[in-house]
CSV table of C-alpha atoms in Angstrom, one decimal:
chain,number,residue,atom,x,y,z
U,1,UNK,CA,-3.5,-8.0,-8.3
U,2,UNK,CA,-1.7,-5.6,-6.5
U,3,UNK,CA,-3.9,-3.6,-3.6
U,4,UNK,CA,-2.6,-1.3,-1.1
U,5,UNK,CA,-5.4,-0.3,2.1
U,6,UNK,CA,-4.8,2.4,4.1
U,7,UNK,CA,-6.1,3.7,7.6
U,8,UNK,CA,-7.6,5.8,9.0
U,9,UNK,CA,-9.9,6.6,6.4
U,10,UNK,CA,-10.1,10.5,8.2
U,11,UNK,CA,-8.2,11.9,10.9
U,12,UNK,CA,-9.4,15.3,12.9
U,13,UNK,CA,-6.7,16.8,14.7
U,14,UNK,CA,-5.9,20.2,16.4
U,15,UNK,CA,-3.2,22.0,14.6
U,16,UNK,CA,0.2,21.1,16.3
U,17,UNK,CA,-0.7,17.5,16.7
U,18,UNK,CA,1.2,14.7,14.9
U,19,UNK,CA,-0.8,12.8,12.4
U,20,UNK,CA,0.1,9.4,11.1
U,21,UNK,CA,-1.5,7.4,7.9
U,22,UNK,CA,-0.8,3.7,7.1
U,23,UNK,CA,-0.8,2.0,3.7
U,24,UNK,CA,-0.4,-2.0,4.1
U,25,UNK,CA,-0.4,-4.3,1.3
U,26,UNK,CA,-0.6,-8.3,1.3
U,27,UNK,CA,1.9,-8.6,-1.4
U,28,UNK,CA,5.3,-7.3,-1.5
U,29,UNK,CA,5.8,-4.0,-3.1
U,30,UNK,CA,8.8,-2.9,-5.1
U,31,UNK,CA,8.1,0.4,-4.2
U,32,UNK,CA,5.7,2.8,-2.6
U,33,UNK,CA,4.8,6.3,-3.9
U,34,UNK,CA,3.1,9.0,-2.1
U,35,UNK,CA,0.7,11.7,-2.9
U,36,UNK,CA,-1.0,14.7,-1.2
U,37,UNK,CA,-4.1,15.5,-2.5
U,38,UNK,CA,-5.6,19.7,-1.6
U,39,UNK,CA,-9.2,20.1,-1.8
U,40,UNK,CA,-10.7,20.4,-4.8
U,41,UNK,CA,-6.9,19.9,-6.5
U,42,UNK,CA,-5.0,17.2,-8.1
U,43,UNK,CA,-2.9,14.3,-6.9
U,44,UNK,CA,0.6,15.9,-6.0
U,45,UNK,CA,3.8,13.5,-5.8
U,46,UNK,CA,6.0,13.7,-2.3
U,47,UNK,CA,8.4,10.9,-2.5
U,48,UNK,CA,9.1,7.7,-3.5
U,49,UNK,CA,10.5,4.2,-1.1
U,50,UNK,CA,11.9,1.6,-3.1
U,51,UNK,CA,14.4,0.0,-0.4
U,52,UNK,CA,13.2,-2.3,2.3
U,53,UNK,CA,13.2,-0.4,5.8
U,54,UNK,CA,13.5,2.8,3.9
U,55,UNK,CA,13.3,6.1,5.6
U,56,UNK,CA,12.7,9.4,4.4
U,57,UNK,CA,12.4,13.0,5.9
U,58,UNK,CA,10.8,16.4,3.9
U,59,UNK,CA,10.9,18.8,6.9
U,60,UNK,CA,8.0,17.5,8.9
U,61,UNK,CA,6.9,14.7,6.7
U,62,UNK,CA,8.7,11.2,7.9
U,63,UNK,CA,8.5,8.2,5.4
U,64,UNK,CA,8.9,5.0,5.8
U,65,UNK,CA,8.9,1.6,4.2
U,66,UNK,CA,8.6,-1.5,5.9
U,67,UNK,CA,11.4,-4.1,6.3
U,68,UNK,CA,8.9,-7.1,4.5
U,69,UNK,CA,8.0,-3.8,1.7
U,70,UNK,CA,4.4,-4.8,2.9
U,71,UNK,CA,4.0,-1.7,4.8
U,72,UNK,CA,4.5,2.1,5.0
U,73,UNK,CA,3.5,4.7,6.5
U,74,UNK,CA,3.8,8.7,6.6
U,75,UNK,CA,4.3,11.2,9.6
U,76,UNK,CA,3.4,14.5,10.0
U,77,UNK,CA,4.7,16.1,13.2
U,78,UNK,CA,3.4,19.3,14.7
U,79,UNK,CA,0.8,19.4,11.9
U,80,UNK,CA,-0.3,22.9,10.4
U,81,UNK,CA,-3.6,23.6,8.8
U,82,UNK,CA,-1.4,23.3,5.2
U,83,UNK,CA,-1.4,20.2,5.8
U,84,UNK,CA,-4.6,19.7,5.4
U,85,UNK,CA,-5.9,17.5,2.4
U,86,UNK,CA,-5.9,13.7,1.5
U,87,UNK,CA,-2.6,11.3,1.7
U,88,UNK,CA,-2.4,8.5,-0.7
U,89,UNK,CA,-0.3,5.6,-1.0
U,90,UNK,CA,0.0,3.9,-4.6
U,91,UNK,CA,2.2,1.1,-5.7
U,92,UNK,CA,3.8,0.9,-8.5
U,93,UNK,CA,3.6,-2.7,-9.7
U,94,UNK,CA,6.4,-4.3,-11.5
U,95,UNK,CA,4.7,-4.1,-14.5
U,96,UNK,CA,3.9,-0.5,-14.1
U,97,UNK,CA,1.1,-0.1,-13.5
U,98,UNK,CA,0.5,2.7,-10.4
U,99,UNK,CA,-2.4,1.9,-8.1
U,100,UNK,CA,-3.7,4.0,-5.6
U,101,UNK,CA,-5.2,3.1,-2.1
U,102,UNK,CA,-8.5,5.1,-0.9
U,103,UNK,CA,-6.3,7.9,1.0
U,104,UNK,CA,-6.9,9.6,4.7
U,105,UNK,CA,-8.4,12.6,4.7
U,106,UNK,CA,-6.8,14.9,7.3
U,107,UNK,CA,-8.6,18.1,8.5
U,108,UNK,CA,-6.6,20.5,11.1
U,109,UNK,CA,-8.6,22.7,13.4
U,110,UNK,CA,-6.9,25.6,14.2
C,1,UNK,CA,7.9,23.4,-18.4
C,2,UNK,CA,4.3,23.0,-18.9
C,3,UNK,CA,2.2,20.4,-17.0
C,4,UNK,CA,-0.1,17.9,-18.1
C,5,UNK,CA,-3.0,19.7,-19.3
C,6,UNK,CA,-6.8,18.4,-19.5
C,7,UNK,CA,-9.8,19.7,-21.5
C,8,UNK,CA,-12.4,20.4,-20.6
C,9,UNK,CA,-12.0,21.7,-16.9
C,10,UNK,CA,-15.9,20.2,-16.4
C,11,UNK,CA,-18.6,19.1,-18.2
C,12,UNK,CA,-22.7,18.5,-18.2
C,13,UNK,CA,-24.3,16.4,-20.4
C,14,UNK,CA,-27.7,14.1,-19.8
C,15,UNK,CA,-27.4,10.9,-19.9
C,16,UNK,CA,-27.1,8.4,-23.1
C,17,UNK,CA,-25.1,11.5,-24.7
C,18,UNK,CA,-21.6,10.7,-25.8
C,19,UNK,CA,-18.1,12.7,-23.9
C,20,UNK,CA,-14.9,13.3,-25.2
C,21,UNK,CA,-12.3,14.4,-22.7
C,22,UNK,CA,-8.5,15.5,-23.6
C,23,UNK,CA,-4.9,14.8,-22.0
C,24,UNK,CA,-1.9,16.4,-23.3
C,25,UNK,CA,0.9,14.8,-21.3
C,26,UNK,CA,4.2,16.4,-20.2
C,27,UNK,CA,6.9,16.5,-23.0
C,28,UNK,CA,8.6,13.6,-23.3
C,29,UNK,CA,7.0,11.1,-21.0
C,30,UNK,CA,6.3,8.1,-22.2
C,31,UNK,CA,3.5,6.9,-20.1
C,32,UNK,CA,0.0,8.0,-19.7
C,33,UNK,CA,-2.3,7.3,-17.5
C,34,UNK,CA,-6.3,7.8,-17.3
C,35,UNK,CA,-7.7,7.6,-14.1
C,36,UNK,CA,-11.6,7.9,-12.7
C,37,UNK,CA,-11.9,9.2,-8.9
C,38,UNK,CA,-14.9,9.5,-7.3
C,39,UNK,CA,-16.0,11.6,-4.6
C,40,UNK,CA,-13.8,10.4,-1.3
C,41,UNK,CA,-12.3,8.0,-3.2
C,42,UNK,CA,-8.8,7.5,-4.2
C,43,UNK,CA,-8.0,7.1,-7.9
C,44,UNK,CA,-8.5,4.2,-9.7
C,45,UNK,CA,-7.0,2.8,-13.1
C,46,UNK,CA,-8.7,2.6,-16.6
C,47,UNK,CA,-5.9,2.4,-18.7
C,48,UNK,CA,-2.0,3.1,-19.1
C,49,UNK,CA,0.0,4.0,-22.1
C,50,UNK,CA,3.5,3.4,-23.2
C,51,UNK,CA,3.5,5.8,-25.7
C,52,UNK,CA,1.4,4.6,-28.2
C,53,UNK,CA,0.4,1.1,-27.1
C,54,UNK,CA,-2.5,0.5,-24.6
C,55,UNK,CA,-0.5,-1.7,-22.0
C,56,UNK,CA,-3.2,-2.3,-20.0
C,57,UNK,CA,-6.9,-1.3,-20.8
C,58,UNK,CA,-8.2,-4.3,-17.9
C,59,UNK,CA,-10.0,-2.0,-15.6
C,60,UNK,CA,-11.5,0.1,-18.6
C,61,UNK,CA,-15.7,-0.8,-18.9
C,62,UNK,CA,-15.2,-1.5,-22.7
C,63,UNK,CA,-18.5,-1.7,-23.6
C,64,UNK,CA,-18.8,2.3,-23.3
C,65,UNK,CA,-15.6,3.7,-22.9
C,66,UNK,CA,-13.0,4.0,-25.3
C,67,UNK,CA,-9.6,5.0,-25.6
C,68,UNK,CA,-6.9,6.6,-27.9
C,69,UNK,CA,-3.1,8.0,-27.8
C,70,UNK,CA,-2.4,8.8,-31.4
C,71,UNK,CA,1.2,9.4,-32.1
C,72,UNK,CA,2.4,9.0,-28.7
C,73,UNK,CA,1.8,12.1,-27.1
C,74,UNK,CA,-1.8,13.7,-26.7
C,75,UNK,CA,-4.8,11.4,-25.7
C,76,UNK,CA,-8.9,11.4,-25.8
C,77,UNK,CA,-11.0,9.3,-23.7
C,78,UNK,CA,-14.7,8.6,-24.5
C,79,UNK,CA,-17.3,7.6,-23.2
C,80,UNK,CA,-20.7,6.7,-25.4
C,81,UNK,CA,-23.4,6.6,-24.1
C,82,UNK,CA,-22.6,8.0,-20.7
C,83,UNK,CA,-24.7,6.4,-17.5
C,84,UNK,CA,-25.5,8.7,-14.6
C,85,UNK,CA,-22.6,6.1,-12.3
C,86,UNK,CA,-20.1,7.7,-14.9
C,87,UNK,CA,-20.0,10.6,-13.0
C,88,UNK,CA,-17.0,11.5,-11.6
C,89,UNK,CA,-13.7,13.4,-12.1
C,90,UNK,CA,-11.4,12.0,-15.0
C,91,UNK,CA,-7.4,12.6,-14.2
C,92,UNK,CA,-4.7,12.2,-16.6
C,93,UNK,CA,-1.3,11.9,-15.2
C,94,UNK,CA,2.0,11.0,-17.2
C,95,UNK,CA,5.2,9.9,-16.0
C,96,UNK,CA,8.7,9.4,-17.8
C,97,UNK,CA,8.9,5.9,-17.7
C,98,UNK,CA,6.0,4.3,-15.9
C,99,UNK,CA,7.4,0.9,-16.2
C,100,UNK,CA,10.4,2.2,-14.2
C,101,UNK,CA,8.2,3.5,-11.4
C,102,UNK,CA,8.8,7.1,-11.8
C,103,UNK,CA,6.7,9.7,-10.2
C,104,UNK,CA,3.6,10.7,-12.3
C,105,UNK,CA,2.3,13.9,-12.7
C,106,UNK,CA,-1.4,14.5,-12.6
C,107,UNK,CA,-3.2,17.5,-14.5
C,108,UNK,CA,-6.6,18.9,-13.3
C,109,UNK,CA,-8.7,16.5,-14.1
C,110,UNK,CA,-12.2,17.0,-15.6
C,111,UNK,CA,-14.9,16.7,-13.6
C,112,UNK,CA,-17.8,14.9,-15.4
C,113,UNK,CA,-21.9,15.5,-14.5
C,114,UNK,CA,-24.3,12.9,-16.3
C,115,UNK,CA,-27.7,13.9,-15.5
């Protein structure tokens, strides 16, 4: 069925450092979704790629989706300890279904 | 507009005890999802609603756990008896048309200790 990993598992970096997480998958996705989840919060929808080599922008957040739709991958530039929680990838299956990877947790030292 | 809203926020009970927990979905959207997440874990799957009908229920342990979306709209999940591994937090999350892909919106989940 359909799987998406993701890495790093954690990332520590010092606040005004770019961060980047990785979701891959060994089956083509018809689209990706992402998620931020806070501390101790819920799972909070960012965005959405559904076209091949897709790229997206939410002020510091980049997006993109992979040319194959195997791959995709979110940037954070110039991170800010707001930024702070877990990022997950989840594909949502052509029959529906939404699965989530395991998510990188990101911590920012100020 | 509301959110999706879960009851209770957290619950304790010892183990072999029965647990009811409760989604009400955002209006009008016709999926709903139940999801378990354990700690540093990303959420995983038991079972998705379109409206009424339990689309897919493969990754829910049957044996225990049980499901229901009455009319379309609110939903219950149970577990009887409960196993100390059951712990964890139980999300709902509902999205407009989930077999479209649309973005799902998760409530605050209810965060389950068997002891």
């Amino acid at each position: 069925g359909q799987q998406v990993m993701q890495i790093p598992q954690y990332q520590h970096v010092q606040e005004g450092e770019d961060f980047t997480t990785y979701c891959n998958s060994s089956t083509t996705l018809s689209n990706i979704q992402w998620y931020k989840q806070r501390p101790g919060g819920h799972p909070v929808f960012l965005i959405q790629l559904v076209k091949s080599g897709e790229v997206k922008k939410q002020k510091r957040l980049t997006f993109q989706f992979g040319e194959a739709k195997k791959n995709s991958s979110l940037h954070i530039t110039a991170t800010q300890t707001t930024d702070v929680g877990t990022y997950f990838c989840a594909s949502g299956g052509s029959q529906g279904n939404l699965i989530f990877g395991k998510g990188t947790k990101l911590s920012v030292k100020p | 507009e509301a959110g999706v809203v879960q009851s209770p926020r957290y619950k304790i009970i010892e183990k072999k005890q029965p647990v009811a927990f409760w989604c009400n979905p955002i209006s009008g959207h016709n999926t709903l999802y139940w999801y378990r997440q354990n700690l540093g874990q990303g959420p995983e799957l038991l079972i998705r609603y379109e409206n009424e009908e339990a689309v897919d229920d493969s990754q829910l342990p049957k044996d225990r756990f049980s499901a229901e979306r009455l009319k379309g709209v609110d939903s219950t999940l149970k577990i009887q008896p409960a196993e100390l591994g059951d712990s964890a937090v139980y999300l709902c999350a509902s999205s407009l048309h989930g077999s479209l892909n649309t973005e799902a919106f998760f409530g605050q989940g209810t965060r389950l200790t068997v002891v």
